[in-house]
Amino acid sequence: ERVTETTNINKGLLVLKRCVYALRDATSQANQKRKKQLRVPFYDSMLTQLLEPALGGPSRTVILVCASQEPEHAEETVGTLRFGEAVRLVERSGEKDNVSGAVKAAVAAIDEQVREIELVIKEKEHWVTRTTKKKNVVSAMDTGGTRLDEDEEMDLGGKGAVIFMKDEGNSTKIETEAEVTGQFLVGAEEERAQMEALLDKRRRLLGKAN
């Protein structure tokens, strides 16, 4: 079982290396405006199949390369740095459009609904001034603090050092109240909730949900 697992891991890493080199060569050809299409062997291993959207799709991908300064690891370090250099030379334009026609139509319909709701919000919303009372609990800072030790000798000469006392969290708590005045948009709360739901649906359709 372990031998099979190790073999699959090594195969996946080997195919990953071949994919990166193929992408590097494709970048070089694109820069030289050659039309020959190079095959990138994403489907030669499970690992590279999973990584295809990140490596070959319209995405930004970061690859961290770890190396060692120890002489006994020189061969592995050189190989790793060469792989990192190949990765650095890969460029993806991000112009490939993987969004289906059905998704585009659904997004367009949502955009139209959002525009209609925005017009309603513009008509209904207005500014109001509100004053609210806000309560806060603050520390009186009557514990801890500092103490002067007149007998302690200072590093620069002379006596007298300020010692910061430990605050055990037992200081007196004082409740304060303050009035806060501000301006708020009101009148279209329901429409704003509808618009936020539509925008969230739009993000999920495009795979951009938080």
XYZ file of N, CA, C and O in Angstrom:
840
model
N 0.823 -1.203 0.000
C 0.000 0.000 0.000
C 0.866 1.265 0.000
O 0.617 2.211 -0.745
N 1.874 1.294 0.891
C 2.753 2.474 0.970
C 3.543 2.648 -0.311
O 3.771 3.775 -0.768
N 4.001 1.531 -0.902
C 4.762 1.614 -2.153
C 3.888 2.195 -3.258
O 4.318 3.053 -4.034
N 2.625 1.728 -3.323
C 1.697 2.236 -4.344
C 1.440 3.722 -4.152
O 1.429 4.512 -5.107
N 1.238 4.135 -2.883
C 0.982 5.538 -2.587
C 2.190 6.406 -2.964
O 2.043 7.473 -3.570
N 3.401 5.927 -2.610
C 4.614 6.665 -2.946
C 4.790 6.792 -4.455
O 5.176 7.850 -4.973
N 4.492 5.700 -5.173
C 4.596 5.721 -6.639
C 3.647 6.752 -7.238
O 4.018 7.516 -8.145
N 2.408 6.795 -6.721
C 1.425 7.757 -7.239
C 1.846 9.196 -6.957
O 1.669 10.086 -7.796
N 2.413 9.430 -5.766
C 2.880 10.777 -5.421
C 4.010 11.205 -6.349
O 4.015 12.324 -6.892
N 4.987 10.306 -6.550
C 6.116 10.630 -7.425
C 5.656 10.855 -8.859
O 6.153 11.756 -9.551
N 4.679 10.057 -9.310
C 4.149 10.238 -10.665
C 3.468 11.598 -10.790
O 3.649 12.321 -11.770
N 2.669 11.964 -9.757
C 1.983 13.248 -9.776
C 2.959 14.413 -9.839
O 2.762 15.371 -10.589
N 4.044 14.328 -9.068
C 5.043 15.407 -9.062
C 5.787 15.484 -10.393
O 6.112 16.575 -10.875
N 6.059 14.308 -10.986
C 6.736 14.288 -12.289
C 5.854 14.925 -13.368
O 6.323 15.727 -14.187
N 4.564 14.578 -13.360
C 3.639 15.153 -14.349
C 3.467 16.652 -14.107
O 3.359 17.441 -15.050
N 3.448 17.073 -12.830
C 3.370 18.503 -12.518
C 4.552 19.250 -13.138
O 4.391 20.326 -13.720
N 5.736 18.655 -13.021
C 6.936 19.269 -13.607
C 6.793 19.374 -15.121
O 7.092 20.419 -15.712
N 6.286 18.308 -15.767
C 6.095 18.337 -17.216
C 5.067 19.394 -17.618
O 5.228 20.076 -18.637
N 4.006 19.547 -16.816
C 2.975 20.551 -17.109
C 3.557 21.966 -17.037
O 3.290 22.806 -17.903
N 4.353 22.209 -16.005
C 4.953 23.537 -15.843
C 5.895 23.839 -17.001
O 5.888 24.952 -17.562
N 6.701 22.857 -17.405
C 7.623 23.078 -18.527
C 6.850 23.301 -19.823
O 7.249 24.121 -20.663
N 5.726 22.575 -20.011
C 4.907 22.764 -21.208
C 4.271 24.152 -21.218
O 4.214 24.816 -22.260
N 3.812 24.611 -20.056
C 3.246 25.960 -19.956
C 4.307 27.023 -20.206
O 4.040 28.054 -20.829
N 5.515 26.758 -19.720
C 6.623 27.698 -19.975
C 6.903 27.795 -21.460
O 7.063 28.900 -22.015
N 6.951 26.631 -22.152
C 7.213 26.633 -23.591
C 6.070 27.301 -24.352
O 6.294 27.989 -25.353
N 4.831 27.099 -23.873
C 3.682 27.737 -24.518
C 3.760 29.257 -24.372
O 3.427 30.004 -25.295
N 4.213 29.705 -23.211
C 4.392 31.147 -23.003
C 5.443 31.702 -23.948
O 5.275 32.774 -24.540
N 6.539 30.956 -24.094
C 7.609 31.390 -24.983
C 7.119 31.480 -26.428
O 7.415 32.436 -27.148
N 6.322 30.488 -26.857
C 5.792 30.498 -28.219
C 4.820 31.651 -28.424
O 4.805 32.291 -29.476
N 3.992 31.915 -27.399
C 3.034 33.016 -27.511
C 3.752 34.351 -27.640
O 3.333 35.226 -28.403
N 4.844 34.496 -26.897
C 5.616 35.741 -26.979
C 6.268 35.910 -28.350
O 6.469 37.032 -28.822
N 6.602 34.768 -28.978
C 7.207 34.817 -30.314
C 6.162 34.742 -31.424
O 6.491 34.639 -32.600
N 4.870 34.746 -31.013
C 3.722 34.750 -31.947
C 3.711 33.527 -32.852
O 3.393 33.609 -34.042
N 4.070 32.380 -32.299
C 3.953 31.125 -33.042
C 2.569 30.534 -32.807
O 2.018 30.639 -31.723
N 2.025 29.862 -33.818
C 0.649 29.365 -33.735
C 0.562 27.895 -33.324
O -0.522 27.371 -33.131
N 1.662 27.209 -33.196
C 1.640 25.797 -32.843
C 1.121 25.611 -31.422
O 1.586 26.259 -30.492
N 0.132 24.691 -31.297
C -0.480 24.447 -29.996
C 0.271 23.328 -29.276
O 0.390 22.220 -29.785
N 0.771 23.603 -28.101
C 1.479 22.589 -27.319
C 0.514 21.865 -26.396
O -0.396 22.469 -25.830
N 0.717 20.567 -26.231
C -0.123 19.790 -25.316
C 0.435 19.880 -23.908
O 1.619 19.660 -23.672
N -0.440 20.234 -22.971
C -0.063 20.264 -21.555
C -0.689 19.029 -20.904
O -1.914 18.890 -20.889
N 0.114 18.111 -20.361
C -0.408 16.810 -19.898
C -1.118 16.869 -18.536
O -0.751 16.156 -17.591
N -2.160 17.697 -18.441
C -2.870 17.811 -17.170
C -3.522 16.497 -16.750
O -3.625 16.199 -15.563
N -3.965 15.713 -17.731
C -4.746 14.515 -17.406
C -3.897 13.258 -17.300
O -4.421 12.153 -17.312
N -2.603 13.435 -17.156
C -1.724 12.283 -16.965
C -1.628 11.864 -15.503
O -1.049 10.816 -15.190
N -2.146 12.685 -14.590
C -2.166 12.307 -13.166
C -3.328 13.005 -12.474
O -3.832 14.030 -12.950
N -3.755 12.436 -11.350
C -4.857 13.012 -10.589
C -4.477 14.378 -10.021
O -5.292 15.313 -9.994
N -3.220 14.536 -9.575
C -2.765 15.791 -8.993
C -2.908 16.937 -9.984
O -3.449 17.995 -9.662
N -2.425 16.734 -11.211
C -2.467 17.817 -12.196
C -3.881 18.061 -12.722
O -4.196 19.174 -13.142
N -4.743 17.045 -12.685
C -6.148 17.271 -13.028
C -6.779 18.250 -12.046
O -7.524 19.158 -12.435
N -6.469 18.067 -10.771
C -7.017 18.955 -9.739
C -6.436 20.361 -9.855
O -7.114 21.347 -9.556
N -5.163 20.457 -10.291
C -4.499 21.752 -10.365
C -4.718 22.472 -11.692
O -4.289 23.615 -11.847
N -5.397 21.820 -12.651
C -5.553 22.431 -13.978
C -6.187 23.826 -13.933
O -5.687 24.752 -14.584
N -7.285 24.058 -13.161
C -7.868 25.410 -13.132
C -6.885 26.466 -12.632
O -6.909 27.612 -13.082
N -6.011 26.068 -11.691
C -5.056 27.027 -11.133
C -3.872 27.267 -12.062
O -3.348 28.375 -12.152
N -3.460 26.211 -12.778
C -2.268 26.330 -13.626
C -2.606 26.742 -15.054
O -1.869 27.503 -15.674
N -3.713 26.244 -15.586
C -4.027 26.486 -16.983
C -5.218 27.372 -17.225
O -5.517 27.736 -18.353
N -5.950 27.737 -16.176
C -7.132 28.558 -16.336
C -6.849 30.030 -16.141
O -5.716 30.440 -15.919
N -7.916 30.841 -16.215
C -7.753 32.292 -16.005
C -7.632 32.600 -14.523
O -8.585 32.980 -13.861
N -6.470 32.396 -13.978
C -6.297 32.543 -12.528
C -4.907 33.078 -12.228
O -4.035 33.121 -13.085
N -4.744 33.472 -10.968
C -3.421 33.857 -10.472
C -2.978 32.812 -9.462
O -3.702 32.519 -8.517
N -1.816 32.253 -9.667
C -1.343 31.160 -8.823
C 0.028 31.505 -8.260
O 0.892 32.021 -8.980
N 0.208 31.236 -6.978
C 1.500 31.453 -6.319
C 2.089 30.095 -5.956
O 1.401 29.260 -5.366
N 3.324 29.856 -6.320
C 4.021 28.620 -5.956
C 5.234 28.985 -5.116
O 6.069 29.792 -5.529
N 5.295 28.417 -3.927
C 6.425 28.664 -3.030
C 7.464 27.566 -3.220
O 7.135 26.381 -3.186
N 8.699 27.962 -3.411
C 9.795 27.018 -3.610
C 10.669 27.020 -2.359
O 11.171 28.062 -1.942
N 10.831 25.864 -1.755
C 11.655 25.726 -0.539
C 12.979 25.055 -0.907
O 12.986 24.022 -1.578
N 14.072 25.635 -0.466
C 15.393 25.092 -0.775
C 16.262 25.124 0.481
O 15.931 25.786 1.466
N 17.375 24.399 0.424
C 18.283 24.308 1.565
C 19.659 24.830 1.179
O 20.091 24.699 0.029
N 20.360 25.424 2.157
C 21.721 25.912 1.926
C 22.776 24.852 2.245
O 23.964 25.074 2.008
N 22.334 23.708 2.766
C 23.301 22.679 3.167
C 23.931 22.019 1.941
O 23.238 21.693 0.976
N 25.268 21.825 1.937
C 25.957 21.234 0.779
C 25.422 19.853 0.402
O 25.379 19.511 -0.785
N 25.031 19.042 1.403
C 24.570 17.690 1.081
C 23.243 17.678 0.333
O 22.838 16.655 -0.225
N 22.543 18.829 0.316
C 21.264 18.920 -0.404
C 21.402 19.735 -1.689
O 20.401 20.182 -2.246
N 22.637 19.913 -2.155
C 22.894 20.791 -3.307
C 22.148 20.327 -4.554
O 21.564 21.142 -5.283
N 22.147 19.019 -4.818
C 21.508 18.507 -6.036
C 20.007 18.789 -6.022
O 19.447 19.284 -7.010
N 19.351 18.508 -4.884
C 17.914 18.761 -4.785
C 17.606 20.261 -4.851
O 16.621 20.675 -5.451
N 18.492 21.069 -4.254
C 18.284 22.519 -4.248
C 18.353 23.083 -5.655
O 17.516 23.899 -6.062
N 19.345 22.639 -6.435
C 19.480 23.122 -7.817
C 18.262 22.731 -8.640
O 17.711 23.541 -9.401
N 17.817 21.480 -8.482
C 16.635 21.029 -9.216
C 15.394 21.826 -8.843
O 14.588 22.196 -9.709
N 15.247 22.122 -7.561
C 14.097 22.890 -7.097
C 14.122 24.318 -7.628
O 13.101 24.859 -8.058
N 15.306 24.933 -7.625
C 15.430 26.304 -8.134
C 15.174 26.367 -9.637
O 14.601 27.344 -10.137
N 15.588 25.330 -10.358
C 15.304 25.293 -11.798
C 13.799 25.184 -12.042
O 13.263 25.812 -12.958
N 13.137 24.389 -11.214
C 11.678 24.279 -11.322
C 11.029 25.633 -11.024
O 10.115 26.067 -11.731
N 11.515 26.322 -9.995
C 10.987 27.642 -9.660
C 11.190 28.642 -10.781
O 10.322 29.472 -11.058
N 12.340 28.559 -11.458
C 12.613 29.453 -12.583
C 11.644 29.176 -13.728
O 11.160 30.101 -14.384
N 11.342 27.880 -13.962
C 10.389 27.535 -15.018
C 9.003 28.083 -14.693
O 8.298 28.595 -15.560
N 8.615 27.982 -13.422
C 7.321 28.517 -12.991
C 7.278 30.025 -13.199
O 6.268 30.586 -13.638
N 8.368 30.699 -12.895
C 8.420 32.156 -13.018
C 8.189 32.618 -14.450
O 7.654 33.706 -14.693
N 8.577 31.782 -15.405
C 8.467 32.161 -16.813
C 7.084 31.884 -17.401
O 6.817 32.236 -18.551
N 6.211 31.238 -16.613
C 4.860 30.945 -17.106
C 3.995 32.194 -16.968
O 3.962 32.825 -15.909
N 3.308 32.537 -18.031
C 2.398 33.684 -18.017
C 1.044 33.233 -18.541
O 0.962 32.568 -19.562
N -0.003 33.621 -17.815
C -1.366 33.318 -18.254
C -2.072 34.624 -18.532
O -2.040 35.546 -17.704
N -2.715 34.714 -19.685
C -3.361 35.970 -20.070
C -4.644 36.215 -19.309
O -5.062 37.346 -19.111
N -5.333 35.147 -18.871
C -6.603 35.310 -18.170
C -7.742 35.666 -19.100
O -8.818 36.032 -18.650
N -7.541 35.534 -20.438
C -8.583 35.895 -21.377
C -9.547 34.749 -21.659
O -10.592 34.937 -22.259
N -9.201 33.555 -21.272
C -10.061 32.410 -21.532
C -11.353 32.545 -20.745
O -11.349 32.803 -19.550
N -12.471 32.350 -21.431
C -13.785 32.529 -20.813
C -14.404 31.171 -20.552
O -14.796 30.461 -21.477
N -14.477 30.791 -19.267
C -15.039 29.496 -18.907
C -16.490 29.597 -18.460
O -17.032 28.638 -17.925
N -17.126 30.738 -18.633
C -18.501 30.919 -18.190
C -19.444 30.453 -19.299
O -19.339 30.889 -20.448
N -20.367 29.560 -18.959
C -21.284 29.013 -19.953
C -22.320 30.044 -20.366
O -22.547 31.049 -19.690
N -22.991 29.751 -21.495
C -24.018 30.654 -21.992
C -25.180 30.790 -21.031
O -25.744 31.883 -20.858
N -25.550 29.683 -20.370
C -26.666 29.722 -19.425
C -26.345 30.620 -18.232
O -27.189 31.389 -17.772
N -25.097 30.522 -17.747
C -24.685 31.365 -16.620
C -24.666 32.827 -17.032
O -25.110 33.713 -16.286
N -24.158 33.105 -18.238
C -24.144 34.489 -18.728
C -25.549 35.063 -18.811
O -25.786 36.230 -18.462
N -26.514 34.243 -19.290
C -27.895 34.708 -19.393
C -28.474 34.989 -18.021
O -29.177 35.992 -17.825
N -28.174 34.101 -17.049
C -28.684 34.295 -15.690
C -28.085 35.551 -15.066
O -28.785 36.325 -14.394
N -26.796 35.782 -15.302
C -26.132 36.984 -14.768
C -26.715 38.242 -15.396
O -26.943 39.252 -14.716
N -26.977 38.198 -16.705
C -27.564 39.351 -17.382
C -28.949 39.672 -16.833
O -29.303 40.848 -16.647
N -29.730 38.617 -16.539
C -31.065 38.834 -15.965
C -30.969 39.454 -14.578
O -31.738 40.359 -14.227
N -29.995 38.993 -13.791
C -29.797 39.553 -12.449
C -29.370 41.014 -12.548
O -29.856 41.871 -11.797
N -28.480 41.319 -13.484
C -28.030 42.704 -13.659
C -29.198 43.627 -13.999
O -29.261 44.770 -13.521
N -30.134 43.130 -14.826
C -31.299 43.934 -15.182
C -32.179 44.188 -13.957
O -32.661 45.314 -13.739
N -32.377 43.146 -13.130
C -33.165 43.307 -11.902
C -32.497 44.299 -10.954
O -33.174 45.110 -10.318
N -31.179 44.220 -10.864
C -30.449 45.140 -9.982
C -30.620 46.578 -10.445
O -30.831 47.487 -9.626
N -30.562 46.794 -11.755
C -30.747 48.151 -12.273
C -32.141 48.692 -11.945
O -32.300 49.865 -11.576
N -33.161 47.833 -12.067
C -34.524 48.255 -11.749
C -34.666 48.597 -10.271
O -35.303 49.596 -9.904
N -34.074 47.768 -9.403
C -34.162 48.016 -7.964
C -33.413 49.287 -7.594
O -33.851 50.057 -6.734
N -32.277 49.539 -8.260
C -31.517 50.762 -7.974
C -32.346 52.013 -8.278
O -32.268 53.017 -7.556
N -33.170 51.963 -9.336
C -34.032 53.099 -9.664
C -35.080 53.318 -8.574
O -35.383 54.453 -8.192
N -35.646 52.209 -8.068
C -36.636 52.307 -6.986
C -35.994 52.879 -5.731
O -36.565 53.743 -5.048
N -34.794 52.393 -5.413
C -34.085 52.886 -4.226
C -33.824 54.384 -4.348
O -33.985 55.144 -3.383
N -33.417 54.802 -5.544
C -33.126 56.221 -5.762
C -34.357 57.087 -5.510
O -34.261 58.219 -5.005
N -35.533 56.574 -5.852
C -36.773 57.332 -5.654
C -37.223 57.337 -4.193
O -37.748 58.342 -3.702
N -37.026 56.221 -3.498
C -37.598 56.065 -2.160
C -36.676 56.512 -1.037
O -37.137 56.942 0.020
N -35.382 56.410 -1.218
C -34.458 56.673 -0.116
C -34.293 58.167 0.149
O -34.306 58.982 -0.773
N -34.100 58.488 1.406
C -33.814 59.877 1.794
C -32.996 59.868 3.078
O -32.966 58.872 3.817
N -32.323 60.988 3.342
C -31.471 61.101 4.529
C -32.283 61.588 5.724
O -33.142 62.461 5.588
N -32.004 61.007 6.881
C -32.596 61.494 8.133
C -31.485 61.644 9.163
O -30.465 60.949 9.104
N -31.689 62.562 10.080
C -30.727 62.761 11.171
C -31.272 62.104 12.422
O -32.412 62.356 12.827
N -30.460 61.270 13.048
C -30.882 60.560 14.252
C -29.852 60.750 15.351
O -28.650 60.775 15.097
N -30.386 60.865 16.562
C -29.515 60.940 17.741
C -29.785 59.723 18.607
O -30.932 59.456 18.990
N -28.758 58.983 18.896
C -28.885 57.796 19.725
C -27.975 57.904 20.937
O -26.965 58.619 20.904
N -28.367 57.207 21.987
C -27.549 57.175 23.198
C -26.759 55.875 23.238
O -27.303 54.802 23.061
N -25.455 56.024 23.469
C -24.562 54.877 23.480
C -23.914 54.738 24.848
O -23.370 55.702 25.387
N -24.016 53.540 25.412
C -23.435 53.289 26.730
C -22.111 52.542 26.586
O -21.989 51.613 25.791
N -21.138 52.972 27.361
C -19.826 52.327 27.368
C -19.393 52.066 28.801
O -19.741 52.818 29.714
N -18.652 50.985 28.980
C -18.074 50.676 30.283
C -16.565 50.865 30.173
O -15.910 50.216 29.350
N -16.018 51.766 30.969
C -14.587 52.068 30.914
C -13.943 51.775 32.264
O -14.616 51.714 33.298
N -12.632 51.603 32.227
C -11.883 51.327 33.449
C -11.464 52.628 34.116
O -11.025 53.573 33.450
N -11.594 52.673 35.444
C -11.161 53.853 36.196
C -9.649 53.877 36.361
O -9.085 54.885 36.813
N -8.982 52.766 35.998
C -7.517 52.652 36.076
C -7.000 52.989 37.480
O -6.020 53.703 37.644
N -7.716 52.463 38.495
C -7.308 52.728 39.876
C -6.536 51.563 40.483
O -6.333 51.511 41.687
N -6.140 50.606 39.658
C -5.261 49.526 40.106
C -4.078 49.450 39.153
O -4.104 50.010 38.057
N -3.060 48.717 39.536
C -1.864 48.639 38.699
C -1.111 49.951 38.765
O -0.746 50.445 39.833
N -0.895 50.559 37.638
C -0.204 51.846 37.600
C 1.293 51.692 37.820
O 1.888 50.675 37.476
N 1.898 52.713 38.391
C 3.346 52.720 38.592
C 3.698 53.037 40.056
O 2.871 53.576 40.798
N 4.935 52.683 40.416
C 5.432 52.968 41.769
C 6.894 53.373 41.654
O 7.642 52.829 40.843
N 7.310 54.326 42.458
C 8.693 54.786 42.447
C 9.475 54.069 43.545
O 9.125 54.133 44.718
N 10.512 53.353 43.129
C 11.409 52.686 44.076
C 12.648 53.578 44.223
O 13.525 53.592 43.365
N 12.699 54.316 45.339
C 13.770 55.298 45.530
C 15.110 54.660 45.833
O 16.156 55.300 45.691
N 15.105 53.381 46.263
C 16.355 52.742 46.658
C 17.033 51.992 45.514
O 18.186 51.573 45.636
N 16.336 51.772 44.417
C 16.919 51.000 43.320
C 17.875 51.876 42.514
O 17.548 53.001 42.133
N 19.068 51.325 42.257
C 20.078 52.086 41.537
C 19.866 51.942 40.035
O 19.654 50.857 39.509
N 19.937 53.033 39.314
C 19.714 53.051 37.879
C 20.970 52.639 37.130
O 22.095 52.788 37.620
N 20.810 52.123 35.908
C 21.948 51.708 35.089
C 22.841 52.890 34.728
O 24.059 52.749 34.583
N 22.247 54.051 34.529
C 23.013 55.235 34.145
C 23.495 56.046 35.343
O 24.001 57.158 35.196
N 23.318 55.478 36.536
C 23.745 56.179 37.737
C 22.583 56.833 38.457
O 21.559 57.163 37.868
N 22.743 56.986 39.747
C 21.680 57.592 40.537
C 20.671 56.559 41.000
O 20.673 55.406 40.568
N 19.819 56.948 41.917
C 18.813 56.046 42.465
C 17.412 56.542 42.116
O 17.189 57.727 41.883
N 16.510 55.563 42.129
C 15.121 55.879 41.830
C 14.697 55.280 40.500
O 15.239 55.626 39.464
N 13.806 54.300 40.558
C 13.334 53.627 39.332
C 11.821 53.540 39.358
O 11.215 53.314 40.415
N 11.221 53.722 38.212
C 9.770 53.603 38.088
C 9.432 52.146 37.794
O 9.936 51.561 36.836
N 8.592 51.560 38.614
C 8.196 50.164 38.455
C 6.729 50.122 38.023
O 5.863 50.746 38.646
N 6.477 49.409 36.933
C 5.111 49.245 36.442
C 4.452 48.093 37.184
O 4.909 46.950 37.122
N 3.391 48.386 37.876
C 2.699 47.385 38.676
C 1.790 46.521 37.794
O 1.301 46.976 36.750
N 1.592 45.297 38.203
C 0.741 44.385 37.464
C -0.721 44.762 37.651
O -1.181 45.011 38.754
N -1.455 44.791 36.520
C -2.888 45.081 36.565
C -3.632 43.758 36.618
O -3.614 42.974 35.677
N -4.279 43.497 37.722
C -4.993 42.239 37.912
C -6.388 42.259 37.301
O -7.134 41.286 37.391
N -6.751 43.353 36.700
C -8.085 43.442 36.106
C -9.173 43.755 37.109
O -10.359 43.544 36.829
N -8.785 44.234 38.279
C -9.769 44.512 39.329
C -10.092 45.996 39.451
O -10.621 46.440 40.477
N -9.764 46.759 38.429
C -10.033 48.192 38.509
C -11.536 48.458 38.502
O -12.340 47.641 38.045
N -11.898 49.604 38.997
C -13.301 49.992 39.058
C -13.827 50.258 37.654
O -13.169 50.892 36.837
N -15.015 49.716 37.371
C -15.633 49.912 36.074
C -16.679 51.023 36.181
O -17.514 51.018 37.080
N -16.585 51.957 35.257
C -17.501 53.096 35.261
C -18.336 53.068 33.981
O -17.797 52.915 32.884
N -19.630 53.189 34.143
C -20.521 53.208 32.982
C -20.752 54.647 32.537
O -21.135 55.505 33.336
N -20.483 54.899 31.259
C -20.674 56.244 30.708
C -21.731 56.198 29.613
O -21.987 55.148 29.013
N -22.323 57.343 29.375
C -23.355 57.439 28.336
C -23.074 58.657 27.470
O -22.769 59.738 27.987
N -23.162 58.462 26.169
C -22.892 59.571 25.251
C -23.946 59.590 24.155
O -24.480 58.543 23.768
N -24.241 60.778 23.676
C -25.180 60.922 22.573
C -24.408 61.003 21.256
O -23.444 61.756 21.139
N -24.857 60.208 20.297
C -24.202 60.169 18.981
C -25.223 60.591 17.936
O -26.307 60.007 17.836
N -24.892 61.614 17.173
C -25.779 62.111 16.126
C -25.169 61.814 14.766
O -23.982 62.070 14.535
N -25.989 61.261 13.890
C -25.501 60.940 12.559
C -26.621 60.945 11.538
O -27.799 61.012 11.887
N -26.229 60.863 10.268
C -27.203 60.839 9.186
C -27.291 59.437 8.598
O -26.269 58.754 8.429
N -28.519 59.011 8.290
C -28.749 57.663 7.801
C -29.689 57.699 6.605
O -30.588 58.546 6.528
N -29.464 56.751 5.654
C -30.362 56.591 4.525
C -31.487 55.639 4.910
O -31.240 54.523 5.368
N -32.719 56.051 4.741
C -33.874 55.227 5.099
C -34.898 55.284 3.966
O -34.820 56.125 3.070
N -35.867 54.365 4.059
C -36.982 54.389 3.115
C -36.972 53.273 2.100
O -37.992 53.013 1.453
N -35.821 52.573 1.932
C -35.764 51.503 0.931
C -35.019 50.289 1.488
O -34.261 49.636 0.766
N -35.265 49.997 2.762
C -34.569 48.879 3.406
C -34.889 47.545 2.730
O -34.005 46.702 2.518
N -36.154 47.352 2.381
C -36.551 46.089 1.754
C -35.895 45.926 0.385
O -35.409 44.845 0.039
N -35.868 47.009 -0.390
C -35.253 46.945 -1.719
C -33.750 46.689 -1.624
O -33.186 45.954 -2.445
N -33.104 47.292 -0.630
C -31.656 47.058 -0.463
C -31.386 45.602 -0.103
O -30.395 45.011 -0.554
N -32.252 45.004 0.709
C -32.098 43.590 1.056
C -32.268 42.714 -0.186
O -31.521 41.742 -0.393
N -33.240 43.054 -1.039
C -33.442 42.308 -2.283
C -32.227 42.421 -3.201
O -31.778 41.437 -3.792
N -31.680 43.632 -3.292
C -30.526 43.841 -4.153
C -29.311 43.078 -3.642
O -28.567 42.476 -4.423
N -29.100 43.069 -2.335
C -27.964 42.333 -1.770
C -28.100 40.837 -2.029
O -27.115 40.152 -2.326
N -29.351 40.309 -1.946
C -29.580 38.891 -2.234
C -29.274 38.582 -3.702
O -28.683 37.540 -4.022
N -29.663 39.480 -4.608
C -29.378 39.282 -6.026
C -27.880 39.326 -6.311
O -27.348 38.515 -7.077
N -27.181 40.272 -5.684
C -25.734 40.378 -5.886
C -25.001 39.155 -5.339
O -24.019 38.689 -5.927
N -25.499 38.621 -4.219
C -24.905 37.409 -3.659
C -25.118 36.228 -4.607
O -24.213 35.413 -4.826
N -26.312 36.147 -5.193
C -26.595 35.088 -6.164
C -25.695 35.224 -7.389
O -25.192 34.240 -7.935
N -25.465 36.459 -7.821
C -24.590 36.719 -8.968
C -23.168 36.254 -8.681
O -22.508 35.635 -9.526
N -22.676 36.565 -7.463
C -21.321 36.143 -7.096
C -21.203 34.627 -7.088
O -20.187 34.066 -7.516
N -22.245 33.935 -6.582
C -22.196 32.478 -6.529
C -22.232 31.869 -7.928
O -21.569 30.847 -8.188
N -22.982 32.471 -8.836
C -23.025 31.970 -10.220
C -21.658 32.074 -10.890
O -21.271 31.202 -11.685
N -20.925 33.122 -10.557
C -19.606 33.340 -11.171
C -18.473 32.721 -10.349
O -17.300 32.911 -10.658
N -18.848 32.011 -9.270
C -17.837 31.371 -8.438
C -17.015 32.307 -7.628
O -15.851 32.048 -7.313
N -17.609 33.454 -7.263
C -16.884 34.463 -6.487
C -17.484 34.672 -5.099
O -17.252 35.692 -4.468
N -18.255 33.713 -4.618
C -18.882 33.857 -3.301
C -17.832 33.849 -2.218
O -16.824 33.141 -2.304
N -18.053 34.641 -1.150
C -17.093 34.719 -0.049
C -17.158 33.460 0.790
O -18.197 32.887 0.981
